[in-house]
Amino acid sequence: MPVPLLDLKAQHATIRDEVVAAMMKVVDAQTFILGDAVANLERQVAELSHTKHAIGCANGTDAILLAMRALDIGRGDEVITTPFTFFATAGTIHNVGATPVFVDIEPKTYNIRPDAAAAARTSKTKAVIPVDLFGQMSPVEEVALAMPGLPVIEDAAQSIGARRSIDGEWRMAGEVPTIGTFSFFPSKNLGGYGDGGMITTQDDRIAERLKRLRVHGGAKMYFHDEVGYNSRLDALQAAVLSAKLPHLAAWSAKRRENAAYYNMAFAKLAENDAITTPFVSPENESIFNQYTLRVADGKRDALQAFLKERGIGTSIYYPLPLHLQPCFAYLGYKQGQMPESERAAKEVLSLPIFPELTRQQLDEVVSGVQAFFAK
Ligand SMILES: *Cc1c(COP(=O)(O)O)cnc(C)c1O
């Protein structure tokens, strides 16, 4: 029985009626641009994230780009982030005209090291972008503390609904920093039926600015205070997402259950250091956007090929850290400069973790991994 990395059809089958009804409401109203559907989702996401504002936009990439524009970041500025993330985190820094400054990750969580970020700060640094990788929040409060006065943009594209205990209180992804950004790309934990994104903030002025920037920089139609973008969240996507959002907590719980099942099944292999199962820091509750193993001794690619042979889908997030991407050669980074990011790129392998996995499918993955190491 094949086990795909992600089975969106399985999820759709459980919510088809709700989602189709929500979409048809928009179709019948013929209000496709912003309107009630988008405003509703913005309210829901603000409530989930404990923020005063949530502003829909076209995708998670634009969410980061708009966040930087709202903070007046541009040419001559530096923005600090890690090279072990999806391309958009750094691509947007380049695209606003600023310079990406990479700092290495903490190897257990794959998230930013606050001390490394602080050490990279210069007079040109205008923001830091911690990424909540694989569904687990980065230490946003430690980053803020290590870099006083610096705006923090939390790239929470993979972590909507994740939370972290800070000073004894649960803080949601997107709640603490200056600006939080989400993606509704179909494979994210809350995925639309197409592209979508959202930006959260507690700051009224940043929220106003973001609302303007997403409609070509003019609060009033045809009058432009600044040059913005066409980056709205599509009303049809908002309707889909509003229908899906009430299920998110249960889906995340199911992902955690699946992760716990794997952790148990792989305990022996982990003990023998053949693999390392995902580490969730004790402050965090992860939503497991990915369940990512580390595979030792250069066996990662062989394990992936072996599982593929058995019909088990896996993926490598991410095979080449951003500081070594050809497009960033102009930044002058060299191999060996970000050892933990480079090692992670060689060792990680993400297994199927989606909530609709059956016990039989989980066992198929488990026996596949075990069979590889029993060879
Ligand atoms: C998916 C993702 C993005 C970009 O989101 P899109 O909606 O695909 O534009 C940005 N950062 C991270 C970490 C992501 O995983």
Coordinates of C-alpha atoms and ligand atoms in Angstrom, one line a residue:
M1 CA 0.0 0.0 0.0
P2 CA 1.6 3.3 -1.0
V3 CA 1.8 6.1 1.5
P4 CA 2.1 9.6 0.0
L5 CA 4.0 12.3 1.9
L6 CA 0.7 14.3 1.9
D7 CA -2.8 13.3 0.9
L8 CA -4.9 16.4 0.4
K9 CA -7.8 14.4 -1.1
A10 CA -8.1 12.5 2.1
Q11 CA -8.7 15.7 4.0
H12 CA -11.0 17.2 1.4
A13 CA -13.2 14.1 1.6
T14 CA -13.9 14.8 5.3
I15 CA -14.9 18.5 4.8
R16 CA -16.2 18.6 1.2
D17 CA -19.7 19.7 2.0
E18 CA -18.7 22.5 4.3
V19 CA -16.0 23.8 2.0
V20 CA -18.2 23.7 -1.1
A21 CA -21.0 25.5 0.6
A22 CA -18.7 28.2 1.8
M23 CA -17.3 28.7 -1.7
M24 CA -20.7 28.8 -3.2
K25 CA -21.7 31.5 -0.9
V26 CA -19.0 33.7 -2.3
V27 CA -19.9 32.6 -5.8
D28 CA -23.5 33.5 -5.4
A29 CA -22.7 36.9 -3.7
Q30 CA -20.2 37.6 -6.6
T31 CA -17.9 39.5 -4.1
F32 CA -14.5 38.1 -5.0
I33 CA -12.2 40.8 -3.8
L34 CA -11.8 41.3 0.0
G35 CA -15.3 41.8 1.5
D36 CA -16.9 39.7 4.3
A37 CA -15.2 36.4 3.5
V38 CA -11.7 37.9 4.0
A39 CA -12.8 40.0 7.0
N40 CA -14.2 36.9 8.6
L41 CA -11.0 34.9 8.2
E42 CA -9.0 37.9 9.5
R43 CA -11.1 37.9 12.6
Q44 CA -10.7 34.2 13.1
V45 CA -6.9 34.3 12.7
A46 CA -6.5 37.3 15.0
E47 CA -8.5 35.4 17.6
L48 CA -6.4 32.2 17.2
S49 CA -3.2 34.1 17.3
H50 CA -4.1 36.4 20.2
T51 CA -3.4 39.5 18.1
K52 CA -5.2 42.7 17.6
H53 CA -5.0 42.6 13.8
A54 CA -4.7 40.1 11.1
I55 CA -4.4 41.2 7.5
G56 CA -5.0 38.8 4.6
C57 CA -2.6 38.9 1.6
A58 CA -1.9 36.9 -1.5
N59 CA 0.5 34.4 -0.1
G60 CA 3.1 33.7 2.6
T61 CA 5.9 35.2 0.6
D62 CA 4.1 38.5 0.2
A63 CA 3.3 38.4 3.9
I64 CA 7.0 38.7 4.7
L65 CA 7.6 41.2 1.9
L66 CA 4.7 43.4 3.1
A67 CA 5.9 43.1 6.7
M68 CA 9.3 44.5 5.7
R69 CA 7.8 47.3 3.6
A70 CA 5.6 48.2 6.5
L71 CA 8.8 48.6 8.6
D72 CA 10.4 50.8 5.9
I73 CA 13.1 48.3 5.2
G74 CA 14.8 48.7 1.8
R75 CA 18.0 49.5 0.1
G76 CA 21.1 49.6 2.3
D77 CA 19.4 47.8 5.2
E78 CA 20.3 44.4 6.6
V79 CA 17.9 41.7 7.8
I80 CA 19.0 38.7 9.8
T81 CA 17.6 35.2 9.3
T82 CA 18.8 31.6 9.0
P83 CA 19.8 29.8 5.8
F84 CA 17.9 26.6 6.8
T85 CA 14.4 27.7 5.7
F86 CA 12.2 27.9 2.6
F87 CA 13.6 30.2 0.0
A88 CA 10.9 32.9 0.5
T89 CA 12.3 34.0 3.9
A90 CA 15.4 35.4 2.3
G91 CA 14.1 36.0 -1.3
T92 CA 11.8 38.7 0.1
I93 CA 14.7 40.4 1.9
H94 CA 16.5 40.6 -1.4
N95 CA 13.3 41.7 -3.2
V96 CA 12.8 44.7 -0.9
G97 CA 16.3 45.8 -1.8
A98 CA 17.9 44.8 1.5
T99 CA 20.7 42.4 2.3
P100 CA 20.0 39.0 3.8
V101 CA 22.4 38.3 6.7
F102 CA 22.5 34.6 7.6
V103 CA 23.2 33.1 11.0
D104 CA 23.4 29.4 11.8
I105 CA 20.7 27.3 13.4
E106 CA 20.4 25.5 16.7
P107 CA 20.8 21.9 15.6
K108 CA 18.1 20.2 17.7
T109 CA 15.2 22.5 16.7
Y110 CA 16.6 23.8 13.4
N111 CA 15.6 27.3 14.6
I112 CA 17.6 30.5 14.9
R113 CA 20.2 30.9 17.7
P114 CA 19.4 34.2 19.5
D115 CA 23.1 34.7 20.4
A116 CA 24.2 34.2 16.8
A117 CA 21.6 36.6 15.7
A118 CA 22.7 39.2 18.2
A119 CA 26.3 38.8 17.2
A120 CA 25.4 39.5 13.6
R121 CA 23.7 42.8 14.4
T122 CA 25.2 45.9 12.9
S123 CA 24.1 49.6 12.6
K124 CA 22.4 48.6 9.3
T125 CA 20.3 45.8 10.8
K126 CA 16.6 46.7 10.5
A127 CA 14.9 43.5 11.5
V128 CA 15.4 39.8 12.3
I129 CA 13.3 37.0 10.9
P130 CA 13.1 34.0 13.1
V131 CA 11.5 31.1 11.3
D132 CA 9.2 28.6 13.1
L133 CA 10.5 25.6 11.2
F134 CA 8.6 22.4 10.8
G135 CA 5.7 23.5 13.1
Q136 CA 7.7 24.5 16.2
M137 CA 8.0 28.1 17.3
S138 CA 11.4 29.7 17.4
P139 CA 12.5 31.4 20.7
V140 CA 11.0 34.7 19.6
E141 CA 11.1 36.2 23.1
E142 CA 14.8 35.4 23.4
V143 CA 15.5 36.8 20.0
A144 CA 13.7 40.0 21.0
L145 CA 15.6 40.1 24.3
A146 CA 19.0 39.6 22.7
M147 CA 18.3 42.3 20.1
P148 CA 16.7 45.2 22.0
G149 CA 14.7 47.7 20.0
L150 CA 14.9 45.6 16.8
P151 CA 11.7 44.7 15.0
V152 CA 11.1 40.9 14.9
I153 CA 9.2 39.4 12.0
E154 CA 8.2 35.8 12.9
D155 CA 7.9 33.7 9.7
A156 CA 5.2 31.3 11.0
A157 CA 4.3 29.9 7.5
Q158 CA 4.7 26.4 8.9
S159 CA 3.3 27.0 12.4
I160 CA -0.2 28.5 12.6
G161 CA -1.7 27.5 15.9
A162 CA 1.7 26.4 17.4
R163 CA 2.3 27.8 20.9
R164 CA 5.2 28.4 23.3
S165 CA 5.2 28.8 27.0
I166 CA 6.8 32.2 27.8
D167 CA 7.0 33.3 31.4
G168 CA 4.4 30.7 32.3
E169 CA 1.9 31.8 29.7
W170 CA 1.0 30.2 26.3
R171 CA 1.9 32.5 23.5
M172 CA 0.7 31.7 20.0
A173 CA 2.7 31.8 16.8
G174 CA 2.5 35.3 15.5
E175 CA 1.5 36.8 18.8
V176 CA 4.7 38.1 20.4
P177 CA 6.8 39.7 17.7
T178 CA 6.4 43.0 15.9
I179 CA 4.8 41.2 12.9
G180 CA 3.9 37.5 12.3
T181 CA 3.4 36.0 8.9
F182 CA 1.4 32.9 7.8
S183 CA 1.0 31.0 4.6
F184 CA -2.0 29.1 3.4
F185 CA -0.2 27.3 0.6
P186 CA -2.1 24.0 0.2
S187 CA 0.5 21.8 1.9
K188 CA 0.7 24.0 5.0
N189 CA -1.3 22.8 8.1
L190 CA -4.1 25.2 7.3
G191 CA -4.0 25.1 3.5
G192 CA -6.2 26.9 1.0
Y193 CA -7.4 25.6 -2.3
G194 CA -4.7 27.8 -3.9
D195 CA -2.4 30.5 -2.6
G196 CA -3.1 32.7 0.4
G197 CA -1.3 34.5 3.3
M198 CA -1.9 36.5 6.5
I199 CA 0.0 39.0 8.6
T200 CA -0.6 39.5 12.3
T201 CA 0.4 42.4 14.5
Q202 CA -0.6 44.2 17.7
D203 CA 0.3 47.5 16.3
D204 CA -2.5 49.8 14.9
R205 CA -0.2 51.8 12.7
I206 CA 1.5 48.8 11.1
A207 CA -1.9 47.3 10.5
E208 CA -3.1 50.4 8.7
R209 CA 0.0 50.5 6.6
L210 CA -0.3 46.8 5.7
K211 CA -3.9 47.3 4.6
R212 CA -2.8 50.1 2.3
L213 CA 0.3 48.3 1.0
R214 CA -1.8 45.3 -0.2
V215 CA -4.0 47.6 -2.4
H216 CA -1.3 49.6 -4.3
G217 CA -0.5 51.8 -1.3
G218 CA -3.7 53.9 -1.3
A219 CA -6.2 53.8 1.5
K220 CA -8.6 55.6 -0.8
M221 CA -9.0 54.2 -4.3
Y222 CA -7.1 56.0 -7.0
F223 CA -5.1 58.1 -4.4
H224 CA -1.7 56.7 -3.6
D225 CA 0.3 57.7 -0.6
E226 CA 3.0 55.2 -1.5
V227 CA 3.7 52.5 -4.1
G228 CA 2.3 49.3 -2.9
Y229 CA 1.3 45.9 -4.3
N230 CA -1.7 44.0 -5.6
S231 CA -1.6 41.4 -2.8
R232 CA -5.0 40.6 -1.5
L233 CA -6.2 37.3 -0.1
D234 CA -8.7 35.9 -2.5
A235 CA -12.3 35.8 -1.1
L236 CA -12.8 32.2 -2.3
Q237 CA -9.7 31.2 -0.5
A238 CA -10.8 33.0 2.6
A239 CA -14.1 31.2 2.5
V240 CA -12.3 27.8 2.2
L241 CA -10.0 28.7 5.0
S242 CA -12.8 29.9 7.3
A243 CA -14.5 26.5 6.8
K244 CA -11.3 24.7 7.5
L245 CA -10.0 26.7 10.5
P246 CA -12.4 25.2 13.1
H247 CA -10.8 21.8 12.3
L248 CA -7.2 23.0 12.7
A249 CA -6.8 22.1 16.4
A250 CA -8.0 18.5 15.9
W251 CA -5.8 18.1 12.9
S252 CA -2.8 19.4 14.8
A253 CA -3.5 17.1 17.7
K254 CA -3.7 14.2 15.2
R255 CA -0.3 15.2 13.8
R256 CA 1.2 15.2 17.3
E257 CA -0.3 11.7 17.9
N258 CA 1.2 10.5 14.7
A259 CA 4.6 12.0 15.8
A260 CA 4.3 10.2 19.2
Y261 CA 3.6 6.9 17.4
Y262 CA 6.7 7.3 15.2
N263 CA 8.8 8.3 18.2
M264 CA 7.9 5.2 20.0
A265 CA 8.3 2.9 17.0
F266 CA 11.8 4.5 16.3
A267 CA 13.0 4.5 19.9
K268 CA 15.4 1.6 19.4
L269 CA 16.9 3.1 16.2
A270 CA 17.3 6.4 17.9
E271 CA 19.0 4.8 20.9
N272 CA 21.5 3.3 18.5
D273 CA 22.1 6.7 16.9
A274 CA 21.0 5.4 13.5
I275 CA 18.5 8.2 13.4
T276 CA 17.5 11.2 15.5
T277 CA 13.7 11.7 16.0
P278 CA 12.4 15.3 16.1
F279 CA 13.2 17.3 19.2
V280 CA 10.5 19.6 20.5
S281 CA 11.8 22.1 23.0
P282 CA 10.0 21.8 26.4
E283 CA 8.5 25.2 26.1
N284 CA 6.9 24.4 22.8
E285 CA 3.8 22.6 21.5
S286 CA 4.5 21.8 17.9
I287 CA 1.9 21.4 15.1
F288 CA 4.3 19.1 13.2
N289 CA 4.1 20.7 9.8
Q290 CA 6.8 18.1 9.2
Y291 CA 8.1 15.1 11.0
T292 CA 11.8 15.3 10.2
L293 CA 14.3 12.6 11.0
R294 CA 18.1 13.1 11.0
V295 CA 19.8 10.1 9.4
A296 CA 23.4 9.5 10.4
D297 CA 26.4 8.1 8.5
G298 CA 25.5 9.5 5.1
K299 CA 22.6 7.0 4.8
R300 CA 19.8 9.6 4.3
D301 CA 19.6 9.4 0.5
A302 CA 19.7 5.6 0.6
L303 CA 16.9 5.5 3.1
Q304 CA 14.8 7.8 0.9
A305 CA 15.4 5.7 -2.1
F306 CA 14.6 2.5 -0.1
L307 CA 11.3 4.0 1.1
K308 CA 10.4 5.2 -2.4
E309 CA 10.9 1.7 -3.7
R310 CA 8.2 0.7 -1.1
G311 CA 5.9 3.4 -2.3
I312 CA 6.5 5.7 0.8
G313 CA 6.7 9.4 0.0
T314 CA 9.3 11.5 1.8
S315 CA 11.0 14.8 1.2
I316 CA 14.1 16.7 2.0
Y317 CA 13.5 20.1 3.5
Y318 CA 16.0 21.6 2.6
P319 CA 18.7 20.1 0.5
L320 CA 20.8 23.3 -0.1
P321 CA 21.0 26.0 2.6
L322 CA 20.3 29.5 1.3
H323 CA 23.8 30.9 1.9
L324 CA 25.0 28.4 -0.7
Q325 CA 22.3 29.1 -3.3
P326 CA 23.7 30.3 -6.7
C327 CA 21.4 33.4 -6.5
F328 CA 23.0 34.5 -3.3
A329 CA 26.6 34.0 -4.4
Y330 CA 26.9 37.8 -4.5
L331 CA 26.7 37.8 -0.7
G332 CA 30.0 36.0 -0.5
Y333 CA 29.2 33.1 1.9
K334 CA 31.4 30.0 1.7
Q335 CA 30.9 26.4 2.3
G336 CA 31.6 25.6 6.0
Q337 CA 30.4 29.0 7.3
M338 CA 27.1 27.6 8.6
P339 CA 28.1 24.2 9.7
E340 CA 24.8 23.2 11.4
S341 CA 22.6 24.3 8.5
E342 CA 24.9 22.5 6.1
R343 CA 24.9 19.3 8.2
A344 CA 21.1 19.4 8.5
A345 CA 20.8 19.7 4.7
K346 CA 22.7 16.5 4.4
E347 CA 20.9 14.6 7.2
V348 CA 17.2 15.5 7.3
L349 CA 14.4 13.4 5.9
S350 CA 10.7 14.3 6.4
L351 CA 8.2 11.4 6.7
P352 CA 4.4 11.4 6.1
I353 CA 2.7 13.0 9.1
F354 CA -0.6 14.3 7.8
P355 CA -3.6 13.9 10.1
E356 CA -5.6 11.5 7.9
L357 CA -2.9 8.8 8.0
T358 CA -4.3 5.4 9.0
R359 CA -2.7 3.1 11.5
Q360 CA -1.9 0.8 8.6
Q361 CA -0.1 3.6 6.7
L362 CA 1.8 4.6 9.8
D363 CA 2.9 1.0 10.3
E364 CA 3.9 0.8 6.6
V365 CA 6.2 3.8 7.1
V366 CA 7.6 2.3 10.4
S367 CA 8.3 -1.1 8.9
G368 CA 9.9 0.6 5.9
V369 CA 12.4 2.5 8.1
Q370 CA 13.1 -0.5 10.3
A371 CA 13.6 -2.8 7.3
F372 CA 16.2 -0.4 5.9
F373 CA 18.3 -0.4 9.0
A374 CA 17.9 -4.2 9.4
K375 CA 19.5 -4.8 6.1
Ligands
LIG1 C1 5.7 28.2 2.7 C2 6.6 29.1 3.3 C3 6.7 30.5 2.9 C4 6.0 31.0 1.7 O1 4.7 30.9 1.7 P1 3.9 30.9 0.2 O2 2.5 31.0 0.6 O3 4.3 29.6 -0.5 O4 4.4 32.1 -0.5 C5 7.6 31.3 3.6 N1 8.4 30.8 4.6 C6 8.3 29.5 5.0 C7 9.2 29.1 6.1 C8 7.5 28.6 4.3 O5 7.5 27.4 4.7

